[in-house]
Structures are given as structure tokens and as C-alpha cells.
PDB file of C-alpha atoms in Angstrom:
ATOM      1  CA  MET A  12       0.000   0.000   0.000  1.00  0.00           C
ATOM      2  CA  SER A  13       1.413   3.379  -0.917  1.00  0.00           C
ATOM      3  CA  CYS A  14       1.647   6.361   1.397  1.00  0.00           C
ATOM      4  CA  LEU A  15      -0.831   9.143   0.667  1.00  0.00           C
ATOM      5  CA  GLN A  16       1.558  11.870   1.824  1.00  0.00           C
ATOM      6  CA  THR A  17       3.209  13.736  -1.037  1.00  0.00           C
ATOM      7  CA  LEU A  18       6.327  15.833  -1.117  1.00  0.00           C
ATOM      8  CA  SER A  19       6.275  19.385  -2.344  1.00  0.00           C
ATOM      9  CA  THR A  20       8.721  22.223  -2.544  1.00  0.00           C
ATOM     10  CA  PHE A  21       8.525  25.648  -0.944  1.00  0.00           C
ATOM     11  CA  VAL A  22      10.004  29.053  -1.609  1.00  0.00           C
ATOM     12  CA  LYS A  23      12.987  30.108   0.474  1.00  0.00           C
ATOM     13  CA  ASP A  24      11.836  32.552   3.131  1.00  0.00           C
ATOM     14  CA  CYS A  25      14.156  35.531   3.637  1.00  0.00           C
ATOM     15  CA  GLU A  26      12.350  37.025   6.653  1.00  0.00           C
ATOM     16  CA  ALA A  27      13.857  36.880  10.131  1.00  0.00           C
ATOM     17  CA  ASN A  28      13.251  33.596  11.934  1.00  0.00           C
ATOM     18  CA  VAL A  29      12.977  34.023  15.699  1.00  0.00           C
ATOM     19  CA  GLY A  30      12.766  31.142  18.182  1.00  0.00           C
ATOM     20  CA  GLY A  31      10.610  30.832  21.271  1.00  0.00           C
ATOM     21  CA  LEU A  32       6.987  31.444  22.124  1.00  0.00           C
ATOM     22  CA  LYS A  33       5.197  34.717  22.735  1.00  0.00           C
ATOM     23  CA  LYS A  34       1.916  33.406  24.140  1.00  0.00           C
ATOM     24  CA  ILE A  35       0.193  30.178  25.133  1.00  0.00           C
ATOM     25  CA  VAL A  36      -3.587  29.933  25.404  1.00  0.00           C
ATOM     26  CA  LEU A  37      -4.798  26.852  27.292  1.00  0.00           C
ATOM     27  CA  GLY A  38      -8.226  25.322  27.761  1.00  0.00           C
ATOM     28  CA  LEU A  39      -9.824  22.143  29.066  1.00  0.00           C
ATOM     29  CA  PHE A  40      -9.847  19.372  26.468  1.00  0.00           C
ATOM     30  CA  ASP A  41     -13.327  18.141  27.427  1.00  0.00           C
ATOM     31  CA  GLY A  42     -14.774  21.558  26.553  1.00  0.00           C
ATOM     32  CA  ILE A  43     -14.098  21.080  22.828  1.00  0.00           C
ATOM     33  CA  THR A  44     -17.357  20.405  20.968  1.00  0.00           C
ATOM     34  CA  ALA A  45     -15.986  20.362  17.392  1.00  0.00           C
ATOM     35  CA  LYS A  46     -12.745  20.754  15.453  1.00  0.00           C
ATOM     36  CA  THR A  47     -11.839  20.138  11.822  1.00  0.00           C
ATOM     37  CA  LEU A  48      -8.825  20.460   9.570  1.00  0.00           C
ATOM     38  CA  ASP A  49      -8.670  22.183   6.191  1.00  0.00           C
ATOM     39  CA  GLY A  50      -8.852  20.098   3.012  1.00  0.00           C
ATOM     40  CA  ALA A  51      -5.073  19.629   2.900  1.00  0.00           C
ATOM     41  CA  GLY A  52      -4.974  18.507   6.553  1.00  0.00           C
ATOM     42  CA  ASN A  53      -2.380  21.124   7.508  1.00  0.00           C
ATOM     43  CA  GLN A  54      -4.378  23.749   9.366  1.00  0.00           C
ATOM     44  CA  LEU A  55      -7.068  23.813  12.027  1.00  0.00           C
ATOM     45  CA  ALA A  56     -10.023  25.190  10.047  1.00  0.00           C
ATOM     46  CA  THR A  57     -12.828  25.145  12.654  1.00  0.00           C
ATOM     47  CA  PHE A  58     -12.815  24.974  16.427  1.00  0.00           C
ATOM     48  CA  THR A  59     -15.784  25.199  18.773  1.00  0.00           C
ATOM     49  CA  LEU A  60     -15.629  25.373  22.535  1.00  0.00           C
ATOM     50  CA  ASP A  61     -18.621  24.754  24.798  1.00  0.00           C
ATOM     51  CA  GLU A  62     -19.958  28.101  26.053  1.00  0.00           C
ATOM     52  CA  ASN A  63     -19.365  27.006  29.675  1.00  0.00           C
ATOM     53  CA  TYR A  64     -15.616  26.716  29.087  1.00  0.00           C
ATOM     54  CA  ASN A  65     -12.970  29.411  28.835  1.00  0.00           C
ATOM     55  CA  VAL A  66      -9.463  29.756  27.488  1.00  0.00           C
ATOM     56  CA  TYR A  67      -6.628  31.149  29.583  1.00  0.00           C
ATOM     57  CA  ALA A  68      -3.747  33.163  28.138  1.00  0.00           C
ATOM     58  CA  PHE A  69      -0.170  33.074  29.395  1.00  0.00           C
ATOM     59  CA  PRO A  70       2.162  35.621  27.743  1.00  0.00           C
ATOM     60  CA  PHE A  71       5.903  35.067  28.017  1.00  0.00           C
ATOM     61  CA  LYS A  72       9.076  37.083  27.891  1.00  0.00           C
ATOM     62  CA  LYS A  73      11.883  36.029  25.573  1.00  0.00           C
ATOM     63  CA  GLY A  74      13.434  32.704  26.513  1.00  0.00           C
ATOM     64  CA  GLN A  75      10.635  31.564  28.841  1.00  0.00           C
ATOM     65  CA  ALA A  76       8.661  29.111  26.658  1.00  0.00           C
ATOM     66  CA  SER A  77       9.317  26.663  23.829  1.00  0.00           C
ATOM     67  CA  LEU A  78       7.532  24.067  21.720  1.00  0.00           C
ATOM     68  CA  ALA A  79       9.267  20.892  20.503  1.00  0.00           C
ATOM     69  CA  SER A  80       8.131  18.015  18.293  1.00  0.00           C
ATOM     70  CA  SER A  81      10.019  14.728  18.173  1.00  0.00           C
ATOM     71  CA  PRO A  82       9.204  11.957  15.684  1.00  0.00           C
ATOM     72  CA  GLN A  83       8.206   8.624  17.218  1.00  0.00           C
ATOM     73  CA  PHE A  84       8.766   5.181  15.673  1.00  0.00           C
ATOM     74  CA  ASN A  85       7.574   1.685  16.608  1.00  0.00           C
ATOM     75  CA  ASP A  86       9.823  -1.386  16.877  1.00  0.00           C
ATOM     76  CA  ALA A  87       9.446  -2.005  13.127  1.00  0.00           C
ATOM     77  CA  GLY A  88      10.817   1.461  12.390  1.00  0.00           C
ATOM     78  CA  GLU A  89       7.464   2.826  11.244  1.00  0.00           C
ATOM     79  CA  TYR A  90       6.577   6.450  11.955  1.00  0.00           C
ATOM     80  CA  THR A  91       3.819   6.625  14.581  1.00  0.00           C
ATOM     81  CA  GLY A  92       3.505  10.371  15.100  1.00  0.00           C
ATOM     82  CA  GLU A  93       5.079  13.140  17.123  1.00  0.00           C
ATOM     83  CA  GLN A  94       5.816  13.615  20.800  1.00  0.00           C
ATOM     84  CA  ILE A  95       4.851  17.253  21.409  1.00  0.00           C
ATOM     85  CA  THR A  96       6.300  19.075  24.418  1.00  0.00           C
ATOM     86  CA  LEU A  97       5.613  22.586  25.681  1.00  0.00           C
ATOM     87  CA  GLU A  98       8.222  23.834  28.157  1.00  0.00           C
ATOM     88  CA  VAL A  99       7.239  26.972  30.049  1.00  0.00           C
ATOM     89  CA  ASN A 100       8.692  29.001  32.892  1.00  0.00           C
ATOM     90  CA  PHE A 101       6.380  31.118  34.998  1.00  0.00           C
ATOM     91  CA  THR A 102       8.745  33.613  36.579  1.00  0.00           C
ATOM     92  CA  ARG A 103       8.338  35.015  40.079  1.00  0.00           C
ATOM     93  CA  GLN A 104       6.719  32.394  42.267  1.00  0.00           C
ATOM     94  CA  ASP A 105       3.491  33.466  43.941  1.00  0.00           C
ATOM     95  CA  THR A 106       0.293  31.889  45.248  1.00  0.00           C
ATOM     96  CA  SER A 107      -1.879  32.650  42.194  1.00  0.00           C
ATOM     97  CA  LYS A 108       0.655  31.006  39.858  1.00  0.00           C
ATOM     98  CA  ARG A 109       0.929  28.097  42.274  1.00  0.00           C
ATOM     99  CA  ALA A 110      -2.855  27.590  42.069  1.00  0.00           C
ATOM    100  CA  SER A 111      -2.811  27.743  38.247  1.00  0.00           C
ATOM    101  CA  ILE A 112      -0.013  25.191  38.069  1.00  0.00           C
ATOM    102  CA  ALA A 113      -1.968  22.881  40.363  1.00  0.00           C
ATOM    103  CA  GLY A 114      -4.794  23.068  37.794  1.00  0.00           C
ATOM    104  CA  LEU A 115      -2.375  22.322  34.949  1.00  0.00           C
ATOM    105  CA  SER A 116      -1.220  19.250  36.848  1.00  0.00           C
ATOM    106  CA  VAL A 117      -4.597  17.494  37.050  1.00  0.00           C
ATOM    107  CA  ASN A 118      -6.453  18.458  33.857  1.00  0.00           C
ATOM    108  CA  ASP A 119      -6.410  17.345  30.235  1.00  0.00           C
ATOM    109  CA  LEU A 120      -5.674  20.414  28.100  1.00  0.00           C
ATOM    110  CA  PHE A 121      -5.435  21.794  24.580  1.00  0.00           C
ATOM    111  CA  ALA A 122      -3.177  24.667  23.584  1.00  0.00           C
ATOM    112  CA  PHE A 123      -2.921  27.425  21.026  1.00  0.00           C
ATOM    113  CA  VAL A 124       0.623  28.765  20.930  1.00  0.00           C
ATOM    114  CA  LYS A 125       1.914  31.883  19.206  1.00  0.00           C
ATOM    115  CA  ASP A 126       5.557  31.732  18.255  1.00  0.00           C
ATOM    116  CA  ASN A 127       7.864  34.739  18.097  1.00  0.00           C
ATOM    117  CA  ASN A 128       7.386  34.831  14.301  1.00  0.00           C
ATOM    118  CA  GLY A 129       3.688  35.637  14.826  1.00  0.00           C
ATOM    119  CA  LYS A 130       2.413  32.186  13.766  1.00  0.00           C
ATOM    120  CA  TRP A 131      -0.292  30.354  15.735  1.00  0.00           C
ATOM    121  CA  TRP A 132      -0.104  26.562  16.289  1.00  0.00           C
ATOM    122  CA  TYR A 133      -2.619  24.119  17.785  1.00  0.00           C
ATOM    123  CA  ILE A 134      -1.797  21.184  20.054  1.00  0.00           C
ATOM    124  CA  GLY A 135      -4.429  18.718  21.182  1.00  0.00           C
ATOM    125  CA  PHE A 136      -6.063  17.528  17.991  1.00  0.00           C
ATOM    126  CA  ASP A 137      -5.441  13.817  18.573  1.00  0.00           C
ATOM    127  CA  ALA A 138      -4.905  13.704  22.327  1.00  0.00           C
ATOM    128  CA  PRO A 139      -4.932  16.086  25.290  1.00  0.00           C
ATOM    129  CA  LEU A 140      -1.849  17.699  26.747  1.00  0.00           C
ATOM    130  CA  THR A 141      -0.973  16.658  30.278  1.00  0.00           C
ATOM    131  CA  ARG A 142       1.649  17.857  32.707  1.00  0.00           C
ATOM    132  CA  THR A 143       4.608  15.510  32.454  1.00  0.00           C
ATOM    133  CA  GLY A 144       7.286  17.376  34.343  1.00  0.00           C
ATOM    134  CA  GLY A 145       8.743  20.601  35.532  1.00  0.00           C
ATOM    135  CA  ASP A 146      10.061  21.989  38.761  1.00  0.00           C
ATOM    136  CA  SER A 147      10.069  25.087  40.870  1.00  0.00           C
ATOM    137  CA  THR A 148      13.227  26.850  41.885  1.00  0.00           C
ATOM    138  CA  THR A 149      14.226  29.997  43.683  1.00  0.00           C
ATOM    139  CA  GLY A 150      17.792  29.752  42.412  1.00  0.00           C
ATOM    140  CA  SER A 151      20.704  30.412  44.712  1.00  0.00           C
ATOM    141  CA  ASN A 152      22.109  33.659  43.304  1.00  0.00           C
ATOM    142  CA  ALA A 153      20.513  37.047  42.710  1.00  0.00           C
ATOM    143  CA  SER A 154      20.927  36.543  38.950  1.00  0.00           C
ATOM    144  CA  ASP A 155      19.135  33.124  38.992  1.00  0.00           C
ATOM    145  CA  THR A 156      15.538  32.814  37.854  1.00  0.00           C
ATOM    146  CA  ASN A 157      12.856  32.414  40.491  1.00  0.00           C
ATOM    147  CA  ALA A 158      10.244  30.380  38.604  1.00  0.00           C
ATOM    148  CA  TYR A 159       7.890  27.474  38.209  1.00  0.00           C
ATOM    149  CA  GLY A 160       8.869  25.239  35.296  1.00  0.00           C
ATOM    150  CA  VAL A 161       6.095  23.232  33.636  1.00  0.00           C
ATOM    151  CA  SER A 162       6.299  20.584  30.908  1.00  0.00           C
ATOM    152  CA  LEU A 163       3.109  19.700  29.028  1.00  0.00           C
ATOM    153  CA  SER A 164       3.200  16.804  26.542  1.00  0.00           C
ATOM    154  CA  ASN A 165       1.063  14.669  24.269  1.00  0.00           C
ATOM    155  CA  GLN A 166       1.337  12.259  21.351  1.00  0.00           C
ATOM    156  CA  GLU A 167      -0.080  13.557  18.042  1.00  0.00           C
ATOM    157  CA  LYS A 168      -0.378  11.823  14.668  1.00  0.00           C
ATOM    158  CA  GLY A 169       1.759  14.580  13.137  1.00  0.00           C
ATOM    159  CA  LEU A 170       3.379  17.959  13.695  1.00  0.00           C
ATOM    160  CA  PRO A 171       1.312  20.751  15.292  1.00  0.00           C
ATOM    161  CA  TYR A 172      -1.306  22.268  13.001  1.00  0.00           C
ATOM    162  CA  GLY A 173      -1.385  25.886  11.905  1.00  0.00           C
ATOM    163  CA  VAL A 174      -4.453  27.855  13.000  1.00  0.00           C
ATOM    164  CA  ALA A 175      -6.842  29.580  10.601  1.00  0.00           C
ATOM    165  CA  PRO A 176      -7.109  33.356  11.179  1.00  0.00           C
ATOM    166  CA  ALA A 177     -10.883  32.972  11.704  1.00  0.00           C
ATOM    167  CA  ILE A 178     -10.230  30.841  14.799  1.00  0.00           C
ATOM    168  CA  VAL A 179      -7.745  33.364  16.187  1.00  0.00           C
ATOM    169  CA  GLU A 180     -10.398  36.038  15.723  1.00  0.00           C
ATOM    170  CA  ALA A 181     -13.372  34.013  17.030  1.00  0.00           C
ATOM    171  CA  LEU A 182     -11.565  32.954  20.214  1.00  0.00           C
ATOM    172  CA  GLU A 183      -9.997  36.413  20.566  1.00  0.00           C
ATOM    173  CA  LEU A 184      -6.581  34.787  20.974  1.00  0.00           C
ATOM    174  CA  GLU A 185      -4.760  38.036  20.192  1.00  0.00           C
ATOM    175  CA  THR A 186      -6.618  39.947  22.908  1.00  0.00           C
ATOM    176  CA  THR A 187      -7.079  37.144  25.463  1.00  0.00           C
TER     177      THR A 187
END
């Protein structure tokens, strides 16, 4: 049986390419009522959240959040999808952040992430994100970061999907 995925070329992009994340918007996975991909299967085209659920925005300073995708293979060497990991640092420990992190630790989540190039990505199409690690540290020197570190991970069938502008607008991701 042949693979339905095709290869295509792309034009070299000469714009600046900046790493890191600018914003993460999280919500409870069980609040999703519908989601679909575009015809090519590369972009989240529709997304509906139950009216009783909210999304929660977490903006970040440079160097405080990242998104990584690692290909996964079974014992036969066949591609099985991607391990997706969000690594975030919530600087300055306080009780409200502590309470939010406790919520991140026990809930199944989805995420919209905005990278520092202005692109939105969606994680949670195939499976919810869960907290899989992280730590809190005060550091030992004045120049050390005082922060809560949180790792959220899931297994997807592919790389994170782009997000249609209509979804960004409907969920008010830019203003949330």
C-alpha cells in the first residue's frame, strides 16, 4: 500500500526567523465540541468550545517558553507520530501562579501557541496535553531565575497544526 503523503517544494523565506513562544492559550480538552482540519490537513479550520468553558492566556518574555516536536517510531521502524512538548517558565513564584499550576497538573488540556514569528499553532487535535514534568526553583544567586517550570506533553499523529485566522479572531486569541 502506498503512502498518501506527497512531497512538495517551498520558496525560500528571507524574513527573520525568531525562536521561542510569545503566548500560550490553554483550555480544558473536554470543553471542545468540534474541530476540523482544512482540506489539505495542515491547518485547524474550525474549532468550537462549549460556552461554559474558557481559554486562559499566558504571555511570556523572551526565553521563557518553547515548543518541541520529536518523531516517534515503533519497533518495526514505522513512523507513529510526534511527541509534542511545551516547556514553560512562569517567573516570580506566587500563590496565584501556584494555584494555576496545580490546575495544569490534574487536567487534560489543549493549547494554542503563538511563536515569536507571529504564527499560531494548535496542540491537542489527537490527544490532550498533560503535565509531564517541571520543577520550581528559587535559584541560589541574585541573577538566577525564580520560577515554576512546567512541561506539558502529548502524542499527536503529526506535527502541530497551523491555525486559521478565523479561529484566532473568534476565540480572541490576540486579545485574550
